Amino acid sequence: MRSLILLAGTAVAAGLVLSSVSANAMTVGFSQIGSESGWRAAETSVTKQEAEKRGIDLKFADAQQKQENQIKAIRSFIAQGVDAILLAPVVATGWDSVLEEAKEADIPVVLLDRQIDAPEDLYLTAVTSDQTYEGKVAGDWLVKDVGDKECNVVELQGTTGSSPAINRKKGFEQAIAGHDNIKIVRSQTGDFTRTKGKEVMESFIKAEDGGKNICALYAHNDDMAVGAIQAIKEAGLKPGTDIKVVSIDAVPDIFQAMANGEANATVELTPNMAGPAFDALDAYLKDKKEPAKWIQTESKLYTPADEPMKVYEEKKGLGY
Amino acid sequence: MKRFLSALRRLLPQLAALGIILLLNAMISPGFFHVEMQNGRLYGSLIDVINRGAPVALLAIGMTLVIATKGIDLSVGAVMAITGAVAASLITQGYPLVATLGGTLAVGLFCGLWNGALVALLDIQPIIATLILMVAGRGIAQLITEGIILTFNDKPDLIFVGSGAFLGLPMPFIIWFVMAILMVTIVRRTALGLLIEAIGVNRRASTLSGVGSRSLLFAVYATSGLCAAIAGIIAAADIKGADANNAGLWLELDAILAVVIGGNSLLGGRFSIAGSLIGAMIMQSVNTGILLSGFPPEFNLIIKAVIILIILVVQSPTSQSLWTFLRRDRHPTAKQERAVR
């Protein structure tokens, strides 16, 4: 019995020492949705890298696509007394009460890559990309690339009704508005997948005179573009030259296609949402500087001029 | 010959539906029936239909047998994801094509046997038994691919299975066609088909009269798993990668629908594999037609639903008897004679 008390005492003492050591380092809890896509896995690994770089003690919780798991994770972060919480919300609603608990405990919450329906004072800031802007960057590239030439575009939309599909379409249309030489002749959903991207592109090519009427393909994500590139090749055309290919996301495989001259441009949806979030938290906790309610990440355009093979090697290790 | 003609007459509604859909497609897209040789392979929308319809056609072959025993297999979509992942992972680890295909088919067979064990040995209702693998399967596939799309761009032999051509015809079509002929021969040239139908009508009665219901149930679920494995290999080889999240997603429902459109009853009993295959082709023709039409994608599912509804209403027993009633007076004796026969 006595040895047990002794053991417990030592443990408490050790705990005190440990916590005093890490007192100057920030402890951040990160409630991630899960790992439903390659991008999500990359976001998780980049977040861990960014935390390590800054000497932040990151507590990671995978919610496996369930909101109740995320709420549980946030409550346990509050109980552990973390300095801040990162939350990638799986749905938009139902966060009010748990965020109030965090607010009462004086723990700032930063949203990653998605917005929520909750009063703005319940979270510090949201770090997300601007999907409309992503579409616009892709459109601007095409406008610049074709110049005054006539160009018929076929569009592979994301899942019908999903917000990236709606916004990326809108952004692209904004960019080509006023350029009458560029027309979207066909637009159909490819559900963000390679299989559907390939199947829909096959039918686009057949419907548009064996692909001769098509000058460019705009795909709402790279996976559909990768599928479509195969369809173009199988129809005996050259992707990248006969039909230009521009898409969004910047997953590793599109860089391989770019290196082979089969894709022309991609707009990055950066997996580094945590970097700007940590910067904002640092400024807030040290200097009490309130960040803006929305921090927009960079939507960088990549073309074959950006050493695609090098980017491919860099990205491949991130778990895409 | 006589048997062939009577089979043809039984499939008449399905063939008519397929014909009408194909004609509609030709009206929407004038070049629909145009098929030409390009790079040593046939090329055209009609070829797309038989090529893109391959996964559902393969699933429908296995599903027909399962449904004939009054069962259902919800796990086939997930099995496609698992087997696609297995194939991609084996080939990227450097195994030769034969070993990859063999290993993948074995995994599909095992998945089928698992379902068979739950249904035949533990007497769990098929819809629940196969739901287990349907839910868990994608997770298993993700574990195999480690959450990424596992690509194999540099393995031409496996890619050939999904996008190659033999005698000008796409490989996926050849595979499902050969598989169909094989299965029809096995179940119709032997008594197996009859025994499967007997289980569907009354499992207890057929067991009591000496049919090996247990082993036959095992066999039909294993066949379904095997068909799903072949479909999984084709789907992965087609995009040169295994997409655990999306491969075969909701295809179990398409396969069940193909079986039903093919004139088979979900209550089991008499079945027709050829009918199911025509059902699969009807569904793919509708899909291809929608893609060629250029309608906004918001309408895709509505159009598909309406067409399928029309087909099912025309086939429904009520409208069949209405049809018989309307024609009754014209050939009363011939009708009676046929009914007796």
XYZ file of C-alpha atoms in Angstrom:
661
model
C 0.000 0.000 0.000
C 2.755 2.379 0.996
C 4.668 1.669 -2.194
C 1.511 2.440 -4.134
C 1.179 5.859 -2.496
C 4.857 6.441 -3.141
C 4.332 5.516 -6.774
C 1.356 7.841 -7.067
C 3.360 10.617 -5.428
C 6.207 10.155 -7.873
C 3.769 10.180 -10.767
C 2.220 13.444 -9.578
C 5.641 14.965 -9.097
C 6.730 13.822 -12.536
C 3.558 15.277 -13.954
C 4.269 18.621 -12.298
C 7.804 18.647 -13.684
C 6.551 17.793 -17.163
C 3.867 20.447 -17.153
C 6.303 23.076 -15.926
C 8.659 22.148 -18.746
C 5.985 22.529 -21.367
C 4.452 25.605 -19.740
C 6.082 27.973 -22.181
C 5.181 25.792 -25.200
C 1.630 26.066 -26.516
C -0.688 23.070 -26.229
C -3.268 22.874 -29.026
C -6.041 20.355 -29.453
C -6.972 19.462 -33.053
C -10.315 17.835 -33.779
C -10.062 16.444 -37.304
C -13.089 15.104 -39.258
C -11.442 11.839 -40.247
C -9.508 10.633 -43.261
C -12.186 10.334 -45.917
C -9.997 11.723 -48.705
C -6.354 12.003 -49.602
C -6.526 15.742 -49.113
C -7.805 15.274 -45.563
C -4.909 12.930 -44.771
C -2.490 15.500 -46.174
C -4.069 18.230 -44.041
C -3.554 16.088 -40.944
C 0.099 15.416 -41.706
C 0.803 19.067 -42.610
C -0.852 20.187 -39.361
C 1.384 17.834 -37.390
C 4.451 19.105 -39.268
C 3.544 22.745 -38.675
C 3.000 22.095 -34.960
C 6.349 20.346 -34.651
C 8.092 23.185 -36.475
C 6.780 25.689 -33.941
C 7.334 23.462 -30.898
C 3.590 23.234 -30.312
C 2.307 20.244 -28.369
C -0.503 18.998 -30.651
C -3.237 16.778 -29.261
C -4.904 15.046 -32.194
C -8.409 13.551 -32.234
C -9.873 11.777 -35.274
C -13.698 11.991 -35.248
C -14.332 9.385 -37.976
C -16.908 11.639 -39.679
C -19.078 11.967 -36.553
C -20.031 15.263 -34.951
C -20.607 13.697 -31.535
C -16.994 12.494 -31.548
C -15.842 16.018 -32.336
C -17.921 17.475 -29.503
C -16.508 14.835 -27.149
C -12.979 15.686 -28.284
C -13.518 19.412 -27.730
C -14.898 18.758 -24.233
C -11.873 16.626 -23.387
C -9.543 19.343 -24.721
C -11.300 21.858 -22.458
C -10.933 19.488 -19.493
C -7.234 19.092 -20.251
C -6.872 22.869 -20.242
C -5.314 23.289 -23.695
C -4.291 26.784 -24.852
C -6.279 26.653 -28.087
C -8.441 24.327 -30.195
C -8.394 23.720 -33.950
C -11.654 22.387 -35.328
C -12.313 21.045 -38.835
C -16.117 20.845 -38.510
C -17.815 17.852 -40.140
C -21.176 19.691 -40.405
C -22.180 23.347 -40.252
C -24.740 23.301 -37.441
C -24.989 22.218 -33.818
C -21.775 23.724 -32.469
C -23.167 26.558 -30.315
C -23.233 24.902 -26.895
C -19.816 23.239 -27.022
C -18.204 26.416 -28.389
C -19.791 28.357 -25.513
C -18.159 25.933 -23.100
C -14.797 26.644 -24.742
C -15.456 30.377 -24.573
C -16.280 30.157 -20.854
C -13.009 28.292 -20.322
C -11.306 31.131 -22.233
C -9.925 28.802 -24.920
C -9.870 30.277 -28.445
C -11.224 28.030 -31.218
C -10.012 28.279 -34.831
C -12.052 26.658 -37.613
C -10.154 24.915 -40.388
C -11.238 24.617 -44.054
C -14.997 24.876 -43.398
C -17.332 27.527 -42.002
C -20.130 26.900 -39.486
C -23.540 28.397 -38.699
C -22.826 29.880 -35.283
C -22.482 33.397 -33.817
C -19.115 34.850 -34.819
C -18.037 35.606 -31.267
C -17.952 31.882 -30.472
C -14.768 31.315 -32.476
C -11.595 33.291 -33.003
C -11.331 32.963 -36.758
C -11.854 30.557 -39.666
C -9.054 29.569 -42.030
C -10.518 28.421 -45.362
C -9.906 28.671 -49.062
C -12.200 30.716 -51.299
C -13.757 28.185 -53.670
C -15.157 30.852 -55.981
C -11.712 32.391 -56.221
C -10.210 28.972 -57.055
C -12.565 28.700 -60.023
C -11.661 32.231 -61.034
C -7.913 31.502 -60.961
C -8.510 28.506 -63.261
C -10.665 30.629 -65.581
C -8.144 33.481 -65.642
C -5.417 31.040 -66.656
C -7.505 29.807 -69.593
C -8.418 33.347 -70.686
C -4.731 34.275 -70.739
C -3.674 31.038 -72.406
C -6.076 31.067 -75.370
C -5.923 34.817 -76.027
C -8.340 35.773 -78.815
C -8.742 32.281 -80.256
C -12.141 30.602 -80.269
C -12.300 28.061 -77.438
C -15.067 25.599 -76.576
C -14.802 24.399 -73.004
C -16.294 21.241 -71.530
C -16.788 21.271 -67.791
C -16.686 18.344 -65.361
C -18.630 19.466 -62.314
C -18.284 18.130 -58.818
C -21.123 16.358 -57.033
C -24.352 18.145 -57.989
C -25.407 20.595 -55.304
C -22.186 20.441 -53.264
C -20.730 23.818 -52.358
C -17.360 23.322 -54.104
C -19.186 22.384 -57.312
C -21.443 25.445 -57.153
C -18.669 27.886 -56.217
C -15.964 26.574 -58.533
C -18.434 26.772 -61.420
C -19.408 30.311 -60.455
C -15.803 31.482 -60.188
C -14.839 30.051 -63.568
C -17.866 31.653 -65.212
C -16.947 35.002 -63.664
C -13.457 34.748 -65.127
C -14.588 33.963 -68.677
C -17.456 36.494 -68.634
C -16.752 39.184 -71.200
C -14.521 36.891 -73.250
C -16.947 35.829 -75.960
C -14.396 33.587 -77.658
C -14.563 31.200 -74.684
C -17.791 29.215 -74.331
C -18.777 26.360 -72.026
C -20.406 23.988 -74.517
C -21.049 21.043 -72.211
C -21.238 20.726 -68.472
C -21.975 17.535 -66.592
C -21.243 16.090 -63.169
C -18.390 13.652 -62.656
C -19.053 13.288 -58.912
C -15.443 14.239 -58.102
C -14.301 10.699 -59.025
C -11.894 9.314 -61.621
C -14.309 6.702 -62.952
C -17.118 9.165 -63.603
C -14.670 11.763 -64.931
C -13.501 9.250 -67.507
C -16.996 8.069 -68.449
C -18.402 11.591 -68.838
C -15.384 12.741 -70.856
C -15.873 9.791 -73.229
C -19.399 10.972 -73.924
C -18.300 14.624 -74.256
C -15.804 13.576 -76.936
C -18.435 11.565 -78.836
C -21.011 14.351 -78.594
C -18.584 17.019 -79.804
C -17.499 15.564 -83.127
C -14.894 13.148 -81.798
C -13.407 15.846 -79.598
C -12.549 18.144 -82.502
C -14.922 20.813 -81.164
C -13.336 20.792 -77.720
C -10.490 23.157 -77.003
C -10.247 22.833 -73.235
C -11.470 20.810 -70.272
C -12.201 22.430 -66.929
C -12.566 19.900 -64.095
C -13.677 20.879 -60.593
C -11.066 18.547 -59.127
C -7.898 16.812 -60.243
C -9.226 13.281 -59.866
C -11.875 13.845 -62.535
C -9.209 15.456 -64.723
C -6.956 12.396 -64.333
C -9.849 10.158 -65.451
C -10.689 12.487 -68.338
C -7.060 12.543 -69.513
C -7.253 8.759 -69.942
C -10.473 9.108 -71.923
C -8.852 11.710 -74.185
C -5.854 9.455 -74.787
C -8.044 6.437 -75.540
C -9.949 8.507 -78.120
C -6.668 9.029 -79.947
C -6.224 12.680 -78.951
C -3.395 14.351 -77.056
C -4.410 15.762 -73.670
C -2.573 18.984 -72.930
C -2.256 19.936 -76.603
C -5.377 18.837 -78.542
C -7.500 19.437 -75.475
C -6.098 21.664 -72.741
C -6.703 20.452 -69.199
C -7.167 22.779 -66.224
C -8.380 21.615 -62.817
C -8.373 22.387 -59.100
C -6.873 20.820 -55.916
C -3.243 20.084 -56.858
C -3.087 16.429 -55.783
C 0.191 14.610 -56.586
C -1.070 12.636 -59.590
C -1.924 15.749 -61.594
C 1.720 16.863 -61.304
C 2.782 13.584 -62.860
C 0.353 14.254 -65.723
C 1.737 17.772 -66.002
C 5.288 16.455 -66.180
C 4.167 14.221 -69.069
C 2.637 17.243 -70.809
C -0.897 15.881 -70.371
C -2.255 18.588 -68.053
C -1.786 22.324 -68.322
C -2.687 23.934 -65.020
C -4.030 23.213 -61.556
C -5.077 25.518 -58.721
C -3.919 24.436 -55.297
C -6.305 23.848 -52.447
C -3.560 23.976 -49.859
C -3.568 21.332 -47.107
C -1.708 23.874 -44.966
C -4.640 25.419 -43.116
C -2.876 25.018 -39.767
C 0.083 27.309 -40.541
C -2.007 30.502 -40.802
C -4.112 29.273 -37.870
C -1.071 28.851 -35.609
C 0.214 32.296 -36.673
C -3.107 33.894 -35.785
C -3.214 32.035 -32.443
C 0.332 33.093 -31.617
C -0.446 36.733 -32.284
C -3.673 36.482 -30.287
C -2.250 34.695 -27.226
C 0.989 36.730 -27.018
C -0.111 40.221 -28.082
C -3.894 39.927 -27.692
C -4.240 40.824 -31.370
C -7.706 39.820 -32.671
C -7.423 38.351 -36.168
C -10.008 38.939 -38.890
C -12.981 36.518 -38.754
C -11.897 34.894 -42.018
C -8.369 34.107 -43.116
C -8.258 33.155 -46.792
C -5.557 30.695 -47.809
C -3.553 31.185 -50.957
C -4.951 29.572 -54.146
C -1.715 29.063 -56.013
C -1.688 28.283 -59.718
C 0.697 25.541 -60.876
C 1.690 25.070 -64.509
C 4.292 22.779 -66.124
C 6.764 25.656 -65.605
C 6.765 24.980 -61.846
C 8.903 21.810 -61.901
C 5.948 19.422 -61.549
C 8.080 16.360 -60.745
C 9.646 18.149 -57.783
C 6.237 19.180 -56.425
C 5.038 15.618 -57.025
C 7.829 14.184 -54.873
C 7.145 16.763 -52.134
C 3.424 16.106 -52.080
C 3.610 12.338 -52.316
C 4.905 12.033 -48.763
C 1.931 13.889 -47.292
C -0.496 11.012 -47.476
C -2.615 12.184 -50.430
C -33.975 -23.708 -81.380
C -37.487 -23.961 -80.012
C -36.141 -23.431 -76.517
C -34.220 -20.402 -77.714
C -37.347 -18.919 -79.277
C -39.398 -19.403 -76.140
C -36.640 -17.769 -74.079
C -36.650 -14.910 -76.542
C -40.417 -14.527 -76.187
C -40.097 -14.406 -72.413
C -37.503 -11.629 -72.702
C -39.576 -9.669 -75.194
C -40.608 -6.849 -72.802
C -36.994 -6.298 -71.745
C -35.707 -6.363 -75.316
C -38.428 -3.942 -76.364
C -37.500 -1.563 -73.535
C -33.835 -1.729 -74.526
C -34.725 -1.082 -78.152
C -36.870 1.924 -77.294
C -34.154 3.431 -75.053
C -31.536 2.937 -77.763
C -33.817 4.578 -80.349
C -34.398 7.509 -77.971
C -30.642 7.850 -77.595
C -30.235 7.888 -81.354
C -32.817 10.684 -81.539
C -30.956 12.726 -78.902
C -27.557 12.096 -80.405
C -27.687 11.324 -84.149
C -24.312 9.563 -84.195
C -25.331 7.091 -81.494
C -25.314 3.966 -83.679
C -22.199 5.021 -85.534
C -19.374 2.580 -84.817
C -15.981 2.828 -86.470
C -12.552 1.237 -86.188
C -10.021 3.484 -84.483
C -6.518 2.413 -83.402
C -7.492 -1.214 -83.972
C -10.586 -1.090 -81.787
C -14.246 -0.384 -82.274
C -15.224 3.096 -81.220
C -18.645 4.647 -80.687
C -21.388 5.302 -78.167
C -22.808 1.804 -78.541
C -19.405 0.385 -77.606
C -19.364 2.720 -74.591
C -22.641 1.207 -73.418
C -21.399 -2.391 -73.440
C -18.038 -1.296 -72.017
C -19.231 1.028 -69.216
C -22.007 -1.370 -68.311
C -19.496 -4.116 -67.495
C -19.342 -3.699 -63.688
C -23.137 -3.679 -63.260
C -23.517 -6.552 -65.762
C -21.018 -8.678 -63.825
C -22.631 -7.852 -60.485
C -26.049 -8.628 -61.972
C -24.939 -12.145 -62.971
C -24.085 -13.027 -59.371
C -27.009 -11.042 -57.988
C -29.488 -12.953 -60.181
C -28.465 -16.260 -58.648
C -28.576 -14.848 -55.116
C -31.994 -13.284 -55.688
C -33.254 -16.540 -57.207
C -32.651 -18.170 -53.809
C -34.823 -15.424 -52.268
C -31.677 -13.738 -50.975
C -29.960 -10.436 -51.714
C -26.326 -9.361 -51.698
C -25.810 -5.763 -50.586
C -22.073 -6.171 -50.171
C -21.031 -6.364 -53.843
C -20.144 -2.657 -54.135
C -17.930 -2.872 -51.070
C -16.402 -6.131 -52.323
C -15.515 -4.272 -55.543
C -13.692 -1.675 -53.446
C -11.866 -4.365 -51.439
C -10.830 -6.421 -54.470
C -9.786 -3.328 -56.435
C -7.588 -2.348 -53.516
C -6.150 -5.872 -53.260
C -5.382 -5.965 -56.987
C -3.687 -2.554 -56.921
C -1.705 -3.392 -53.833
C -0.520 -6.772 -55.152
C 0.535 -5.446 -58.546
C 2.381 -2.450 -57.057
C 4.242 -4.828 -54.739
C 5.633 -6.447 -57.870
C 3.567 -9.637 -58.090
C 3.038 -10.885 -61.671
C -0.371 -10.471 -63.299
C -1.460 -14.089 -62.831
C -0.705 -14.035 -59.114
C -2.454 -10.651 -58.747
C -5.597 -11.837 -60.509
C -5.568 -15.144 -58.659
C -5.100 -13.485 -55.285
C -7.807 -10.928 -55.969
C -10.335 -13.514 -57.124
C -9.555 -15.557 -54.018
C -10.306 -12.544 -51.827
C -13.612 -12.006 -53.665
C -14.459 -15.671 -53.233
C -13.668 -15.419 -49.526
C -15.953 -12.378 -49.149
C -18.719 -14.371 -50.862
C -18.128 -17.384 -48.617
C -18.325 -15.118 -45.567
C -21.776 -13.941 -46.693
C -22.700 -17.511 -47.513
C -21.696 -18.675 -44.038
C -23.828 -16.002 -42.374
C -26.841 -16.904 -44.516
C -26.524 -20.677 -44.850
C -24.998 -21.687 -41.523
C -26.221 -19.030 -39.107
C -29.557 -18.440 -40.866
C -29.196 -14.668 -40.661
C -31.514 -12.872 -43.076
C -29.556 -12.120 -46.278
C -30.265 -8.368 -46.233
C -28.716 -8.079 -42.761
C -25.954 -10.627 -43.324
C -24.636 -8.852 -46.416
C -25.187 -5.404 -44.893
C -22.343 -6.215 -42.491
C -19.779 -6.467 -45.276
C -21.366 -3.549 -47.134
C -20.725 -1.290 -44.133
C -17.344 -2.699 -43.145
C -16.014 -3.312 -46.659
C -15.010 0.224 -47.531
C -13.124 0.496 -44.260
C -11.238 -2.699 -45.100
C -10.465 -1.324 -48.567
C -9.164 1.912 -47.018
C -6.909 -0.074 -44.700
C -5.455 -1.853 -47.740
C -4.849 1.356 -49.725
C -3.888 3.308 -46.559
C -6.430 5.967 -47.461
C -4.891 6.990 -50.785
C -5.793 6.275 -54.413
C -3.306 3.495 -55.092
C -2.177 3.999 -58.694
C -0.364 1.625 -61.038
C 0.301 3.680 -64.156
C 3.299 1.530 -65.111
C 1.567 -1.879 -65.151
C 0.272 -2.261 -68.724
C -0.788 -5.895 -68.275
C -3.282 -5.133 -65.503
C -4.421 -1.917 -67.221
C -5.171 -4.017 -70.315
C -7.909 -5.821 -68.363
C -9.759 -2.533 -67.881
C -9.074 -0.586 -71.053
C -7.503 -2.952 -73.557
C -9.208 -4.445 -76.603
C -9.334 -7.935 -78.092
C -10.622 -8.451 -81.657
C -11.586 -4.773 -81.591
C -13.891 -5.252 -78.616
C -13.189 -3.722 -75.204
C -11.885 -6.237 -72.655
C -14.523 -5.448 -69.976
C -17.256 -6.407 -72.457
C -15.499 -9.633 -73.425
C -15.056 -10.532 -69.760
C -18.701 -10.052 -68.790
C -19.930 -11.764 -71.945
C -17.748 -14.834 -71.423
C -18.684 -14.913 -67.740
C -22.380 -14.740 -68.656
C -22.141 -17.611 -71.151
C -20.184 -19.642 -68.616
C -22.746 -19.091 -65.854
C -25.758 -19.719 -68.084
C -24.158 -22.955 -69.286
C -23.412 -24.068 -65.737
C -26.881 -23.410 -64.351
C -28.965 -24.376 -67.393
C -27.065 -27.362 -68.821
C -27.192 -28.984 -65.404
C -29.906 -29.205 -62.772
C -28.239 -26.480 -60.698
C -30.531 -23.734 -61.970
C -33.595 -25.765 -61.133
C -32.302 -26.526 -57.641
C -31.506 -22.835 -57.039
C -35.049 -21.960 -58.092
C -36.374 -24.652 -55.747
C -34.562 -23.084 -52.794
C -36.016 -19.713 -53.724
C -39.548 -21.059 -53.829
C -39.312 -23.003 -50.582
C -36.002 -23.674 -48.919
C -37.404 -25.977 -46.257
C -39.304 -28.078 -48.724
C -36.324 -28.429 -51.032
C -34.025 -29.353 -48.155
C -36.509 -32.013 -47.056
C -36.701 -33.381 -50.562
C -32.955 -33.830 -50.680
C -31.583 -30.587 -52.202
C -28.281 -29.561 -50.614
C -29.572 -26.120 -49.737
C -26.630 -25.196 -47.517
C -23.904 -25.896 -50.029
C -25.936 -24.333 -52.851
C -26.442 -21.142 -50.820
C -22.703 -21.070 -50.136
C -22.120 -21.504 -53.858
C -24.411 -18.658 -55.000
C -22.972 -16.144 -52.510
C -19.449 -17.238 -53.460
C -20.344 -16.725 -57.137
C -21.640 -13.269 -56.315
C -18.384 -12.467 -54.508
C -16.396 -13.767 -57.462
C -18.389 -11.640 -59.925
C -17.853 -8.610 -57.680
C -14.116 -9.336 -57.620
C -13.974 -9.373 -61.430
C -15.951 -6.115 -61.525
C -13.588 -4.660 -58.934
C -10.538 -5.561 -61.014
C -12.105 -4.000 -64.126
C -13.053 -0.802 -62.267
C -9.547 -0.416 -60.842
C -7.785 -1.287 -64.097
C -10.000 1.197 -65.950
C -8.708 4.200 -63.965
C -5.274 2.673 -63.317
C -5.815 2.955 -59.605
C -7.865 1.722 -56.662
C -10.206 4.334 -55.208
C -11.429 2.792 -51.950
C -13.929 5.591 -51.325
C -15.720 5.525 -54.657
C -15.113 2.208 -56.430
C -18.431 0.419 -56.799
C -20.240 3.009 -54.699
C -24.041 2.294 -54.834
C -23.498 -0.261 -57.602
C -25.175 -2.940 -55.456
C -28.400 -0.983 -55.922
C -27.840 -0.674 -59.675
C -27.247 -4.416 -59.853
C -30.444 -5.206 -57.926
C -32.337 -2.828 -60.199
C -30.852 -4.495 -63.283
C -32.072 -7.865 -62.001
C -35.559 -6.494 -61.365
C -35.764 -4.671 -64.702
C -34.657 -7.963 -66.236
C -37.985 -9.431 -65.137
C -36.785 -11.377 -62.097
C -38.764 -11.411 -58.875
C -37.167 -10.410 -55.583
C -39.228 -13.199 -54.033
C -36.944 -15.748 -55.644
C -37.773 -18.684 -57.842
C -37.596 -18.575 -61.620
C -34.712 -16.463 -62.880
C -33.097 -15.350 -66.099
C -29.478 -14.240 -66.264
C -29.979 -12.984 -69.816
C -32.855 -10.815 -68.563
C -30.663 -9.286 -65.869
C -27.949 -8.533 -68.415
C -30.463 -6.804 -70.665
C -31.549 -4.906 -67.543
C -27.946 -3.826 -66.946
C -27.651 -2.669 -70.558
C -30.935 -0.743 -70.274
C -29.566 1.114 -67.251
C -26.255 1.875 -68.944
C -28.045 3.044 -72.108
C -30.050 5.449 -69.982
C -26.839 6.710 -68.322
C -25.019 7.155 -71.610
C -28.050 8.813 -73.172
C -28.260 11.322 -70.328
C -24.567 12.146 -70.696
C -24.909 12.612 -74.458
C -28.068 14.697 -74.138
C -26.355 17.708 -72.602
C -29.101 18.282 -70.023
C -27.925 20.026 -66.844
C -26.707 17.440 -64.313
C -29.440 18.380 -61.839
C -31.856 16.390 -64.042
C -29.742 13.196 -64.304
C -31.346 11.270 -61.495
C -34.868 12.518 -62.201
C -34.722 11.382 -65.832
C -33.258 8.034 -64.800
C -35.911 7.539 -62.133
C -38.777 8.370 -64.495
C -37.546 5.980 -67.199
C -37.063 3.148 -64.719
C -40.475 3.849 -63.205
C -42.087 3.584 -66.645
C -40.314 0.287 -67.361
C -41.339 -1.170 -64.004
C -44.943 -0.005 -64.347
C -45.209 -1.613 -67.785
C -43.772 -4.842 -66.355
C -45.853 -4.854 -63.185
C -48.258 -7.801 -62.697
C -51.255 -5.437 -62.625
C -50.533 -3.921 -66.008
C -49.643 -7.373 -67.346
C -53.052 -8.697 -66.362
C -54.669 -5.559 -67.748
C -52.876 -6.246 -71.009
C -54.046 -9.853 -70.995
C -57.574 -8.696 -70.231
C -57.586 -6.297 -73.181
C -56.384 -9.004 -75.542
C -58.498 -11.750 -74.058
C -61.296 -11.817 -76.591
C -59.135 -12.097 -79.635
C -57.417 -15.461 -79.146
C -59.213 -17.109 -76.272
C -58.238 -20.677 -77.152
C -54.553 -19.980 -77.827
C -54.333 -18.103 -74.560
C -55.893 -20.889 -72.570
C -53.712 -23.424 -74.243
C -50.601 -21.485 -73.309
C -51.803 -21.065 -69.759
C -52.295 -24.796 -69.434
C -48.903 -25.506 -70.873
